[in-house]
Short mmCIF file of C-alpha atoms in Angstrom, two decimals:
data_model
loop_
_atom_site.label_atom_id
_atom_site.label_comp_id
_atom_site.label_asym_id
_atom_site.label_seq_id
_atom_site.Cartn_x
_atom_site.Cartn_y
_atom_site.Cartn_z
CA UNK P 1 115.56 103.35 -38.06
CA UNK P 2 115.53 104.80 -41.56
CA UNK P 3 113.11 106.27 -44.04
CA UNK P 4 113.62 108.42 -47.13
CA UNK P 5 114.20 112.07 -46.29
CA UNK P 6 117.41 113.69 -47.45
CA UNK P 7 120.11 113.57 -50.12
CA UNK P 8 123.77 114.56 -50.01
CA UNK P 9 125.88 116.46 -52.52
CA UNK P 10 127.27 113.16 -53.80
CA UNK P 11 123.90 111.41 -53.65
CA UNK P 12 125.46 108.68 -51.46
CA UNK P 13 124.14 107.86 -47.99
CA UNK P 14 125.53 106.33 -44.78
CA UNK P 15 129.20 106.87 -45.86
CA UNK P 16 128.88 103.54 -47.66
CA UNK P 17 130.27 104.46 -51.08
CA UNK P 18 129.02 102.69 -54.18
CA UNK P 19 128.13 99.02 -53.88
CA UNK P 20 127.73 96.29 -56.49
CA UNK P 21 125.74 93.31 -55.23
CA UNK P 22 126.66 90.38 -57.46
CA UNK P 23 124.06 87.59 -57.30
CA UNK P 24 125.16 83.97 -57.58
CA UNK P 25 123.05 80.85 -57.91
CA UNK P 26 121.61 78.17 -60.12
CA UNK P 27 118.51 79.05 -62.17
CA UNK P 28 115.15 79.17 -60.31
CA UNK P 29 116.78 79.72 -56.90
CA UNK P 30 114.94 82.97 -56.08
CA UNK P 31 117.69 85.39 -57.12
CA UNK P 32 115.29 87.71 -58.92
CA UNK P 33 112.82 87.70 -56.03
CA UNK P 34 115.59 88.54 -53.57
CA UNK P 35 117.00 91.22 -55.88
CA UNK P 36 113.67 93.00 -56.36
CA UNK P 37 112.77 92.86 -52.68
CA UNK P 38 116.17 94.27 -51.72
CA UNK P 39 115.84 97.01 -54.35
CA UNK P 40 112.46 98.01 -52.90
CA UNK P 41 113.80 98.23 -49.36
CA UNK P 42 116.93 100.19 -50.26
CA UNK P 43 114.90 102.67 -52.28
CA UNK P 44 112.65 103.11 -49.26
CA UNK P 45 115.76 103.97 -47.25
CA UNK P 46 116.51 106.71 -49.78
CA UNK P 47 119.41 104.83 -51.40
CA UNK P 48 119.49 105.14 -55.18
CA UNK P 49 119.27 101.49 -56.20
CA UNK P 50 118.66 99.58 -59.41
CA UNK P 51 118.49 95.93 -60.42
CA UNK P 52 120.28 95.10 -63.66
CA UNK P 53 119.12 91.70 -64.90
CA UNK P 54 121.26 89.79 -67.38
CA UNK P 55 118.22 87.79 -68.54
CA UNK P 56 116.13 90.91 -69.10
CA UNK P 57 118.94 92.60 -71.00
CA UNK P 58 119.47 89.54 -73.20
CA UNK P 59 115.73 89.25 -74.01
CA UNK P 60 115.47 92.93 -74.90
CA UNK P 61 118.59 92.79 -77.07
CA UNK P 62 118.17 89.39 -78.73
CA UNK P 63 114.59 88.25 -78.05
CA UNK P 64 113.41 84.95 -76.59
CA UNK P 65 115.41 81.75 -76.35
CA UNK P 66 113.94 80.48 -79.62
CA UNK P 67 115.96 83.17 -81.46
CA UNK P 68 119.27 82.08 -79.89
CA UNK P 69 121.84 79.50 -81.06
CA UNK P 70 121.16 76.04 -79.54
CA UNK P 71 124.43 76.13 -77.56
CA UNK P 72 123.75 79.53 -75.95
CA UNK P 73 122.66 78.14 -72.56
CA UNK P 74 124.97 75.10 -72.47
CA UNK P 75 128.43 75.00 -70.93
CA UNK P 76 131.53 73.74 -72.67
CA UNK P 77 132.67 74.39 -76.23
CA UNK P 78 130.64 76.99 -78.15
CA UNK P 79 130.45 78.28 -81.68
CA UNK P 80 132.13 81.60 -82.53
CA UNK P 81 128.67 83.15 -83.07
CA UNK P 82 127.54 82.16 -79.58
CA UNK P 83 130.76 83.40 -77.99
CA UNK P 84 130.33 86.77 -79.69
CA UNK P 85 126.68 87.05 -78.63
CA UNK P 86 127.41 86.16 -74.99
CA UNK P 87 130.28 88.64 -74.89
CA UNK P 88 128.08 91.40 -76.36
CA UNK P 89 125.34 90.79 -73.76
CA UNK P 90 127.81 90.61 -70.85
CA UNK P 91 129.60 93.81 -71.87
CA UNK P 92 126.31 95.60 -72.50
CA UNK P 93 125.04 94.64 -69.05
CA UNK P 94 128.22 95.89 -67.40
CA UNK P 95 127.96 99.16 -69.30
CA UNK P 96 124.40 99.57 -68.00
CA UNK P 97 125.78 99.19 -64.47
CA UNK P 98 128.48 101.79 -65.12
CA UNK P 99 125.92 104.17 -66.62
CA UNK P 100 123.83 103.98 -63.46
CA UNK P 101 126.80 104.53 -61.16
CA UNK P 102 128.01 107.46 -63.27
CA UNK P 103 124.52 109.00 -63.13
CA UNK P 104 124.64 109.12 -59.32
CA UNK P 105 123.36 105.67 -58.37
CA UNK P 106 124.72 104.12 -55.19
CA UNK P 107 123.74 100.43 -55.29
CA UNK P 108 123.39 98.11 -58.29
CA UNK P 109 122.16 94.54 -57.89
CA UNK P 110 123.48 92.48 -60.82
CA UNK P 111 120.92 89.70 -61.23
CA UNK P 112 122.65 86.84 -63.03
CA UNK P 113 123.77 83.24 -62.39
CA UNK P 114 127.54 83.99 -62.13
CA UNK P 115 127.95 80.29 -61.38
CA UNK P 116 131.70 79.90 -61.87
CA UNK P 117 134.38 81.41 -59.66
CA UNK P 118 136.44 82.66 -62.60
CA UNK P 119 133.50 84.56 -64.12
CA UNK P 120 132.37 86.33 -60.96
CA UNK P 121 135.92 87.07 -59.79
CA UNK P 122 136.69 88.75 -63.11
CA UNK P 123 133.55 90.93 -62.88
CA UNK P 124 134.19 91.80 -59.25
CA UNK P 125 137.81 92.72 -59.90
CA UNK P 126 136.92 95.11 -62.73
CA UNK P 127 134.55 97.06 -60.49
CA UNK P 128 136.78 96.84 -57.42
CA UNK P 129 139.64 98.39 -59.37
CA UNK P 130 137.41 101.45 -59.97
CA UNK P 131 136.57 101.92 -56.29
CA UNK P 132 133.24 100.05 -56.20
CA UNK P 133 132.56 97.91 -53.12
CA UNK P 134 131.60 94.41 -54.28
CA UNK P 135 129.36 92.13 -52.19
CA UNK P 136 128.51 88.68 -53.50
CA UNK P 137 125.03 87.34 -52.73
CA UNK P 138 124.59 83.60 -53.26
CA UNK P 139 121.13 82.02 -53.21
CA UNK P 140 121.13 78.29 -52.51
CA UNK P 141 117.92 76.28 -52.63
CA UNK P 142 117.50 72.58 -51.92
CA UNK P 143 113.73 72.78 -51.42
CA UNK P 144 112.21 71.09 -54.47
CA UNK P 145 108.81 72.70 -53.87
CA UNK P 146 110.29 76.21 -54.00
CA UNK P 147 112.20 75.38 -57.20
CA UNK P 148 109.13 73.86 -58.88
CA UNK P 149 106.90 76.78 -57.92
CA UNK P 150 109.48 79.28 -59.14
CA UNK P 151 109.80 77.55 -62.50
CA UNK P 152 106.05 77.26 -63.07
CA UNK P 153 105.06 80.71 -61.80
CA UNK P 154 107.87 82.79 -63.34
CA UNK P 155 110.34 81.12 -65.64
CA UNK P 156 108.13 79.31 -68.15
CA UNK P 157 105.89 82.38 -68.55
CA UNK P 158 108.77 84.38 -70.03
CA UNK P 159 109.24 84.92 -73.80
CA UNK P 160 111.82 82.12 -73.75
CA UNK P 161 108.92 79.64 -73.60
CA UNK P 162 106.15 81.49 -75.42
CA UNK P 163 103.84 78.99 -77.09
CA UNK P 164 105.36 75.98 -75.31
CA UNK P 165 103.37 73.26 -73.57
CA UNK P 166 103.86 74.04 -69.82
CA UNK P 167 105.07 70.55 -68.91
CA UNK P 168 107.56 70.48 -71.79
CA UNK P 169 108.75 73.96 -70.82
CA UNK P 170 109.34 72.80 -67.24
CA UNK P 171 111.29 69.78 -68.44
CA UNK P 172 113.42 71.94 -70.75
CA UNK P 173 114.16 74.34 -67.91
CA UNK P 174 115.17 71.45 -65.64
CA UNK P 175 117.58 70.34 -68.37
CA UNK P 176 119.04 73.84 -68.37
CA UNK P 177 119.46 73.64 -64.58
CA UNK P 178 121.14 70.24 -64.75
CA UNK P 179 123.64 71.58 -67.28
CA UNK P 180 124.47 74.48 -64.95
CA UNK P 181 124.82 72.13 -61.97
CA UNK P 182 127.72 70.29 -63.63
CA UNK P 183 129.81 73.47 -63.72
CA UNK P 184 128.45 75.40 -60.72
CA UNK P 185 130.91 76.49 -58.01
CA UNK P 186 129.59 77.70 -54.68
CA UNK P 187 131.36 80.40 -52.68
CA UNK P 188 133.98 78.76 -50.48
CA UNK P 189 136.71 81.40 -50.27
CA UNK P 190 137.23 84.63 -48.35
CA UNK P 191 138.46 86.80 -51.20
CA UNK P 192 135.32 88.95 -51.27
CA UNK P 193 132.59 90.00 -48.84
CA UNK P 194 129.69 87.63 -49.35
CA UNK P 195 126.24 86.67 -48.10
CA UNK P 196 124.99 83.13 -48.56
CA UNK P 197 121.22 82.72 -48.19
CA UNK P 198 119.58 79.27 -48.08
CA UNK P 199 115.98 78.64 -49.20
CA UNK P 200 115.19 82.36 -49.44
CA UNK P 201 115.73 83.26 -45.79
CA UNK P 202 115.90 79.92 -43.99
CA UNK P 203 119.61 80.33 -43.17
CA UNK P 204 122.19 83.04 -43.79
CA UNK P 205 126.01 82.86 -43.66
CA UNK P 206 128.21 85.96 -43.86
CA UNK P 207 131.81 86.80 -44.66
CA UNK P 208 133.52 90.16 -44.13
CA UNK P 209 130.34 92.27 -44.18
CA UNK P 210 131.02 95.72 -42.73
CA UNK P 211 129.43 99.15 -42.51
CA UNK P 212 125.91 100.32 -41.76
CA UNK P 213 124.39 99.91 -45.22
CA UNK P 214 125.79 96.41 -45.77
CA UNK P 215 124.50 95.45 -42.31
CA UNK P 216 121.02 96.76 -43.19
CA UNK P 217 121.10 94.61 -46.32
CA UNK P 218 121.83 91.54 -44.22
CA UNK P 219 119.12 92.48 -41.70
CA UNK P 220 116.55 92.78 -44.47
CA UNK P 221 117.55 89.48 -46.12
CA UNK P 222 117.05 87.72 -42.79
CA UNK P 223 113.35 88.61 -42.92
CA UNK P 224 112.23 87.75 -46.45
CA UNK P 225 110.61 84.71 -48.03
CA UNK P 226 109.03 83.88 -51.40
CA UNK P 227 105.88 82.08 -50.29
CA UNK P 228 102.78 83.20 -52.20
CA UNK P 229 100.53 85.47 -50.16
CA UNK P 230 98.11 88.34 -50.74
CA UNK P 231 98.12 91.62 -48.82
CA UNK P 232 94.84 93.53 -48.51
CA UNK P 233 94.42 97.13 -47.34
CA UNK P 234 91.21 98.76 -46.13
CA UNK P 235 90.45 101.83 -44.06
CA UNK P 236 88.79 101.43 -40.68
CA UNK P 237 85.10 102.22 -40.35
CA UNK P 238 83.65 105.60 -39.49
CA UNK P 239 83.76 106.46 -35.78
CA UNK P 240 81.34 108.42 -33.60
CA UNK P 241 83.87 111.26 -33.30
CA UNK P 242 85.56 111.29 -36.65
CA UNK P 243 87.30 114.63 -36.70
CA UNK P 244 89.41 114.44 -33.54
CA UNK P 245 92.82 112.80 -33.29
CA UNK P 246 92.68 112.80 -29.50
CA UNK P 247 89.29 111.08 -29.28
CA UNK P 248 89.31 107.29 -29.36
CA UNK P 249 85.64 106.63 -29.99
CA UNK P 250 83.72 103.54 -31.00
CA UNK P 251 82.46 102.95 -34.50
CA UNK P 252 79.30 104.76 -35.56
CA UNK P 253 76.31 102.71 -36.76
CA UNK P 254 77.54 103.31 -40.32
CA UNK P 255 80.98 102.15 -39.19
CA UNK P 256 79.62 98.83 -37.96
CA UNK P 257 77.74 98.39 -41.23
CA UNK P 258 80.94 99.11 -43.10
CA UNK P 259 82.86 96.55 -41.00
CA UNK P 260 80.31 93.86 -41.83
CA UNK P 261 80.42 94.67 -45.56
CA UNK P 262 84.23 94.65 -45.46
CA UNK P 263 84.24 91.19 -43.91
CA UNK P 264 81.88 89.81 -46.55
CA UNK P 265 83.80 91.35 -49.42
CA UNK P 266 87.24 90.28 -48.19
CA UNK P 267 86.08 86.67 -47.84
CA UNK P 268 84.46 86.76 -51.29
CA UNK P 269 87.38 88.43 -53.04
CA UNK P 270 89.97 86.27 -51.29
CA UNK P 271 88.12 83.04 -52.16
CA UNK P 272 87.84 84.05 -55.82
CA UNK P 273 91.51 84.96 -56.03
CA UNK P 274 92.75 81.78 -54.34
CA UNK P 275 90.43 79.45 -56.23
CA UNK P 276 91.63 81.05 -59.46
CA UNK P 277 95.12 79.88 -58.51
CA UNK P 278 93.94 76.39 -57.55
CA UNK P 279 94.21 76.99 -53.79
CA UNK P 280 91.51 76.02 -51.29
CA UNK P 281 90.73 79.19 -49.25
CA UNK P 282 89.64 77.16 -46.23
CA UNK P 283 93.15 75.74 -45.81
CA UNK P 284 94.89 79.11 -45.46
CA UNK P 285 95.07 81.35 -42.41
CA UNK P 286 94.19 85.04 -42.57
CA UNK P 287 96.14 87.48 -40.40
CA UNK P 288 94.63 90.89 -39.66
CA UNK P 289 96.65 93.87 -38.45
CA UNK P 290 95.01 96.91 -36.91
CA UNK P 291 96.13 99.88 -34.87
CA UNK P 292 95.20 100.18 -31.20
CA UNK P 293 92.47 102.71 -32.01
CA UNK P 294 88.97 101.44 -31.31
CA UNK P 295 87.69 102.24 -34.78
CA UNK P 296 90.47 100.12 -36.27
CA UNK P 297 90.32 96.96 -34.17
CA UNK P 298 86.51 97.13 -33.87
CA UNK P 299 86.37 97.01 -37.68
CA UNK P 300 87.99 93.58 -37.39
CA UNK P 301 85.38 92.19 -34.97
CA UNK P 302 83.06 90.77 -37.66
CA UNK P 303 85.94 88.60 -38.90
CA UNK P 304 86.28 86.99 -35.49
CA UNK P 305 82.52 86.59 -35.23
CA UNK P 306 82.38 84.90 -38.63
CA UNK P 307 85.06 82.42 -37.62
CA UNK P 308 83.19 81.53 -34.44
CA UNK P 309 80.00 81.16 -36.44
CA UNK P 310 81.67 78.72 -38.82
CA UNK P 311 82.47 76.52 -35.84
CA UNK P 312 78.87 76.35 -34.69
CA UNK P 313 78.89 79.30 -32.33
CA UNK P 314 76.60 82.29 -32.65
CA UNK P 315 77.86 85.35 -34.45
CA UNK P 316 77.34 88.40 -32.25
CA UNK P 317 75.56 91.26 -33.95
CA UNK P 318 76.07 94.90 -33.09
CA UNK P 319 73.34 96.71 -31.15
CA UNK P 320 73.36 100.49 -31.01
CA UNK P 321 71.69 102.14 -28.01
CA UNK P 322 70.61 105.75 -28.40
CA UNK P 323 69.58 108.50 -26.04
CA UNK P 324 66.26 110.36 -26.20
CA UNK P 325 67.61 112.60 -28.97
CA UNK P 326 68.49 109.60 -31.08
CA UNK P 327 72.25 109.97 -30.66
CA UNK P 328 74.26 106.75 -30.17
CA UNK P 329 75.47 106.27 -26.61
CA UNK P 330 76.50 102.65 -26.34
CA UNK P 331 77.48 99.81 -28.62
CA UNK P 332 77.36 96.18 -27.56
CA UNK P 333 77.25 92.72 -29.02
CA UNK P 334 74.04 90.71 -29.24
CA UNK P 335 74.98 87.01 -28.89
CA UNK P 336 71.49 85.83 -29.75
CA UNK P 337 71.82 86.29 -33.51
CA UNK P 338 73.13 83.26 -35.39
CA UNK P 339 75.08 83.19 -38.61
CA UNK P 340 72.28 81.09 -40.08
CA UNK P 341 69.95 84.10 -39.90
CA UNK P 342 71.88 85.98 -42.58
CA UNK P 343 71.17 85.14 -46.20
CA UNK P 344 73.94 86.06 -48.62
CA UNK P 345 72.97 88.44 -51.43
CA UNK P 346 71.37 86.66 -54.38
CA UNK P 347 71.10 83.43 -52.35
CA UNK P 348 74.72 82.69 -53.16
CA UNK P 349 76.52 80.28 -50.84
CA UNK P 350 78.90 82.09 -48.54
CA UNK P 351 82.58 81.94 -49.56
CA UNK P 352 84.86 79.48 -47.75
CA UNK P 353 86.20 80.92 -44.49
CA UNK P 354 89.90 80.86 -43.56
CA UNK P 355 91.06 77.96 -41.44
CA UNK P 356 92.02 80.46 -38.76
CA UNK P 357 91.92 84.21 -38.25
CA UNK P 358 94.51 85.97 -36.15
CA UNK P 359 94.13 89.64 -35.22
CA UNK P 360 97.14 91.65 -34.06
CA UNK P 361 96.99 95.21 -32.74
CA UNK P 362 100.08 97.26 -33.56
CA UNK P 363 100.65 100.61 -31.80
CA UNK P 364 103.07 101.72 -34.54
CA UNK P 365 100.11 101.84 -36.94
CA UNK P 366 98.39 104.82 -35.27
CA UNK P 367 97.44 107.52 -37.77
CA UNK P 368 99.63 110.57 -38.34
CA UNK P 369 99.46 113.13 -35.52
CA UNK P 370 98.12 116.43 -36.99
CA UNK P 371 99.28 118.53 -34.02
CA UNK P 372 97.77 122.02 -34.05
CA UNK P 373 95.82 121.15 -37.20
CA UNK P 374 93.72 118.59 -35.35
CA UNK P 375 90.09 119.01 -36.35
CA UNK P 376 90.72 121.72 -38.94
CA UNK P 377 89.66 121.79 -42.57
CA UNK P 378 92.25 122.71 -45.21
CA UNK P 379 90.70 126.18 -45.52
CA UNK P 380 90.91 126.72 -41.75
CA UNK P 381 94.53 125.55 -41.64
CA UNK P 382 95.36 128.00 -44.44
CA UNK P 383 93.58 130.83 -42.63
CA UNK P 384 94.91 130.35 -39.08
CA UNK P 385 98.41 128.99 -39.89
CA UNK P 386 99.16 130.53 -43.28
CA UNK P 387 102.97 130.38 -43.00
CA UNK P 388 102.94 126.75 -41.87
CA UNK P 389 100.49 125.88 -44.64
CA UNK P 390 102.74 127.41 -47.30
CA UNK P 391 105.70 125.36 -46.07
CA UNK P 392 103.52 122.27 -45.95
CA UNK P 393 102.32 122.69 -49.55
CA UNK P 394 105.93 123.07 -50.74
CA UNK P 395 107.01 119.82 -49.08
CA UNK P 396 104.06 117.81 -47.69
CA UNK P 397 106.25 114.76 -47.02
CA UNK P 398 108.85 116.22 -44.68
CA UNK P 399 107.08 119.29 -43.23
CA UNK P 400 106.12 118.93 -39.59
CA UNK P 401 103.39 121.22 -38.23
CA UNK P 402 103.80 122.38 -34.60
CA UNK P 403 103.29 119.48 -32.16
CA UNK P 404 102.59 117.21 -35.15
CA UNK P 405 104.22 114.41 -37.12
CA UNK P 406 105.43 114.69 -40.68
CA UNK P 407 105.01 111.86 -43.14
CA UNK P 408 108.71 111.23 -42.69
CA UNK P 409 108.17 110.81 -38.93
CA UNK P 410 105.37 108.38 -39.70
CA UNK P 411 107.57 106.45 -42.14
CA UNK P 412 110.29 106.09 -39.50
CA UNK P 413 107.69 104.85 -37.01
CA UNK P 414 106.43 102.30 -39.54
CA UNK P 415 109.78 100.76 -40.45
CA UNK P 416 109.38 97.80 -38.03
CA UNK P 417 106.00 97.18 -39.66
CA UNK P 418 107.67 97.01 -43.08
CA UNK P 419 110.05 94.34 -41.84
CA UNK P 420 107.16 92.36 -40.33
CA UNK P 421 105.31 92.81 -43.61
CA UNK P 422 108.17 91.09 -45.44
CA UNK P 423 108.37 88.37 -42.81
CA UNK P 424 104.62 87.54 -42.76
CA UNK P 425 103.90 84.38 -44.77
CA UNK P 426 100.11 84.22 -44.44
CA UNK P 427 97.47 86.22 -46.28
CA UNK P 428 97.33 89.59 -44.57
CA UNK P 429 94.57 92.17 -44.18
CA UNK P 430 95.68 95.57 -42.88
CA UNK P 431 92.78 97.59 -41.47
CA UNK P 432 94.26 100.98 -40.89
CA UNK P 433 94.20 104.73 -41.22
CA UNK P 434 94.68 106.42 -44.57
CA UNK P 435 98.01 108.02 -43.64
CA UNK P 436 99.44 104.65 -42.58
CA UNK P 437 98.17 102.84 -45.67
CA UNK P 438 99.73 105.54 -47.86
CA UNK P 439 103.18 104.79 -46.45
CA UNK P 440 102.86 100.99 -46.57
CA UNK P 441 101.44 100.99 -50.09
CA UNK P 442 104.16 103.37 -51.31
CA UNK P 443 106.78 100.96 -49.98
CA UNK P 444 105.26 97.94 -51.71
CA UNK P 445 104.74 99.51 -55.12
CA UNK P 446 107.88 101.63 -55.16
CA UNK P 447 106.54 105.19 -55.00
CA UNK P 448 109.06 107.93 -54.21
CA UNK P 449 108.73 109.62 -50.83
CA UNK P 450 107.51 112.88 -52.32
CA UNK P 451 104.40 111.15 -53.64
CA UNK P 452 103.31 109.51 -50.37
CA UNK P 453 101.01 112.38 -49.29
CA UNK P 454 99.32 112.33 -52.71
CA UNK P 455 97.95 108.78 -52.46
CA UNK P 456 94.17 108.80 -52.22
CA UNK P 457 92.88 106.10 -49.86
CA UNK P 458 89.08 106.10 -49.92
CA UNK P 459 86.90 104.38 -47.34
CA UNK P 460 84.93 101.68 -49.13
CA UNK P 461 87.79 100.49 -51.37
CA UNK P 462 89.70 97.27 -50.89
CA UNK P 463 93.29 97.31 -52.16
CA UNK P 464 94.76 93.95 -53.12
CA UNK P 465 98.53 93.59 -53.49
CA UNK P 466 100.27 90.37 -54.57
CA UNK P 467 104.10 90.46 -54.29
CA UNK P 468 105.78 88.58 -57.15
CA UNK P 469 109.34 87.97 -58.27
CA UNK P 470 109.25 90.91 -60.68
CA UNK P 471 107.41 93.50 -58.56
CA UNK P 472 103.79 93.53 -57.41
CA UNK P 473 100.34 93.09 -58.85
CA UNK P 474 97.90 95.59 -57.37
CA UNK P 475 94.17 96.02 -57.79
CA UNK P 476 91.53 98.28 -56.30
CA UNK P 477 87.94 97.16 -55.66
CA UNK P 478 85.03 99.33 -54.56
CA UNK P 479 82.55 97.56 -52.27
CA UNK P 480 80.76 100.18 -50.13
CA UNK P 481 79.13 103.59 -50.28
CA UNK P 482 78.04 105.38 -47.16
CA UNK P 483 78.78 108.21 -44.73
CA UNK P 484 82.37 109.34 -45.00
CA UNK P 485 82.59 108.77 -48.74
CA UNK P 486 81.21 110.81 -51.62
CA UNK P 487 78.97 109.05 -54.08
CA UNK P 488 78.81 110.06 -57.73
CA UNK P 489 76.90 113.30 -58.01
CA UNK P 490 76.97 114.07 -54.30
CA UNK P 491 78.71 117.15 -52.88
CA UNK P 492 82.20 116.96 -51.44
CA UNK P 493 80.90 117.50 -47.92
CA UNK P 494 79.75 113.88 -47.84
CA UNK P 495 83.12 113.33 -46.18
CA UNK P 496 84.46 114.85 -43.01
CA UNK P 497 86.57 117.80 -44.13
CA UNK P 498 87.76 118.38 -40.54
CA UNK P 499 90.03 115.33 -40.76
CA UNK P 500 91.79 116.18 -43.99
CA UNK P 501 95.01 114.30 -43.13
CA UNK P 502 92.98 111.08 -43.26
CA UNK P 503 90.32 111.89 -45.82
CA UNK P 504 92.23 113.81 -48.45
CA UNK P 505 95.40 113.31 -50.43
CA UNK P 506 97.40 116.50 -50.03
CA UNK P 507 98.11 118.70 -53.03
CA UNK P 508 101.52 117.90 -54.52
CA UNK P 509 101.13 120.03 -57.63
CA UNK P 510 104.53 121.05 -58.91
CA UNK P 511 106.29 118.00 -57.49
CA UNK P 512 107.97 115.41 -59.70
CA UNK P 513 105.28 113.63 -61.69
CA UNK P 514 105.02 109.90 -61.08
CA UNK P 515 106.04 107.81 -64.07
CA UNK P 516 105.12 104.14 -64.11
CA UNK P 517 108.23 101.99 -64.03
CA UNK P 518 107.94 98.47 -65.33
CA UNK P 519 110.15 96.09 -63.39
CA UNK P 520 109.90 93.41 -66.07
CA UNK P 521 107.96 94.01 -69.25
CA UNK P 522 108.43 90.51 -70.62
CA UNK P 523 106.48 88.77 -67.85
CA UNK P 524 102.99 90.29 -67.63
CA UNK P 525 101.15 89.86 -64.32
CA UNK P 526 98.35 87.34 -64.17
CA UNK P 527 95.05 89.19 -64.59
CA UNK P 528 92.63 89.04 -61.69
CA UNK P 529 88.89 89.26 -62.24
CA UNK P 530 86.74 92.20 -61.19
CA UNK P 531 87.78 95.61 -60.06
CA UNK P 532 90.04 98.26 -61.52
CA UNK P 533 93.73 97.48 -61.82
CA UNK P 534 96.46 99.93 -60.86
CA UNK P 535 99.54 100.18 -63.04
CA UNK P 536 101.43 97.29 -61.51
CA UNK P 537 105.12 96.97 -60.69
CA UNK P 538 105.46 100.72 -60.67
CA UNK P 539 103.90 103.90 -59.45
CA UNK P 540 100.21 104.41 -60.17
CA UNK P 541 98.74 107.87 -60.20
CA UNK P 542 96.81 108.41 -57.00
CA UNK P 543 97.08 112.17 -57.05
CA UNK P 544 94.26 114.40 -55.92
CA UNK P 545 94.04 117.72 -54.14
CA UNK P 546 92.31 118.93 -50.98
CA UNK P 547 89.66 120.48 -53.19
CA UNK P 548 87.82 117.21 -53.51
CA UNK P 549 88.02 113.44 -53.13
CA UNK P 550 88.07 110.84 -55.83
#
């Protein structure tokens, strides 16, 4: 298992040398989606990786298709002007690749059609002669639905078709594809190492792949898809014993209230998002992942209850029994309360429920183990373990307190979850602990490892992430205020300071500042209503210090 931790003097990992992944395929075959997903995974491994897109480079250098000669995208005889333009773009793209390798990069994914054997062989030979390992990655797609969705969701929204009628833009793009098909040559030789992927993960064929890093690339490609889905993140509800890692207590009364509000808001937000895309929410399944901690999987109980209620069964409601001092002693379900007894706020009809809800408990998603710092506030940790605290502040990602886990240890533990995250095709809600969500969110949006401890994950916020071909769209929505979260104007002690690993983003002052990195500036993400948007397709600023929460 791998996770970002160390660098070498050369900057190259796994004794793999420098690798050029040369994509091959007709237009709208998912090459960009595959390239970006692979880039994200390799960066997570600590491998310095970059996608160089021929289309992006051409648009930045020359503008949209309307500014190009009419024979630019056609095969066959071309005008001298077109030949010169195509040569300039091709050479400029290759120089960008060389610049990245010379600056210490290890893997470049060259995202282009490369549809003829002569063209790709010439590119591969030039890099091979300079000691670069070349791997060809062909994406074949015979699924008309995938092609149509890719054209409508990505291609015709680019500057090439700005101002076009959508149907005419689709037809023009199909004409471009048909012209490429007449000259396209699939890989059928053994001159180079290659990977052939069919329908974005349906089938994979290999030739002469060797070494650990190349094998990891293949393993990752076997688990991806490009079906539209939304990933939601939310913290688990407050528990009766909040400050102890060892305790595995039930939710507190406020925790059960939070779980119910989370259920309502997820259904409402999900329905709005799907309906905005023309999708019926009741036809799609919702998968929920939790850890094996009670506070995590109990937070998912209202979702199951709501599904049963939609089928005519009674929704159980939570009863809290208390002792003579008023302290909670037992929590149980009351099956006598029906879903019909609850009136939605403002007399609004309840949002459509998913066709099915599946809840999966994953032991790898347990929160980070604080070791000897269990139950301590930041001030107490500084006081009692001053030397350890100083080392921790210098490197909060890789430092491991005695008998504890570091964030690197947690990242290694979560790697199988990342692979399952890529494989999951349904809408997914992850109800987890703040430390776990930090790692998963950092993977999806491309944050460097050093910034993982600085991500603030507040209870009462729902994070919505939509993977797209050019990165991710991410939004944050606030839906709940209560114990365990500061309200505006309230003191910081509204949250449990004794569980600072979960409740606070650690201070990373002095570390490399996060700079948003746009994967593709020409294709803006579709705006989603409500909420506050993060900086998408890059690294938003989540930084905060132990002195106080957001």
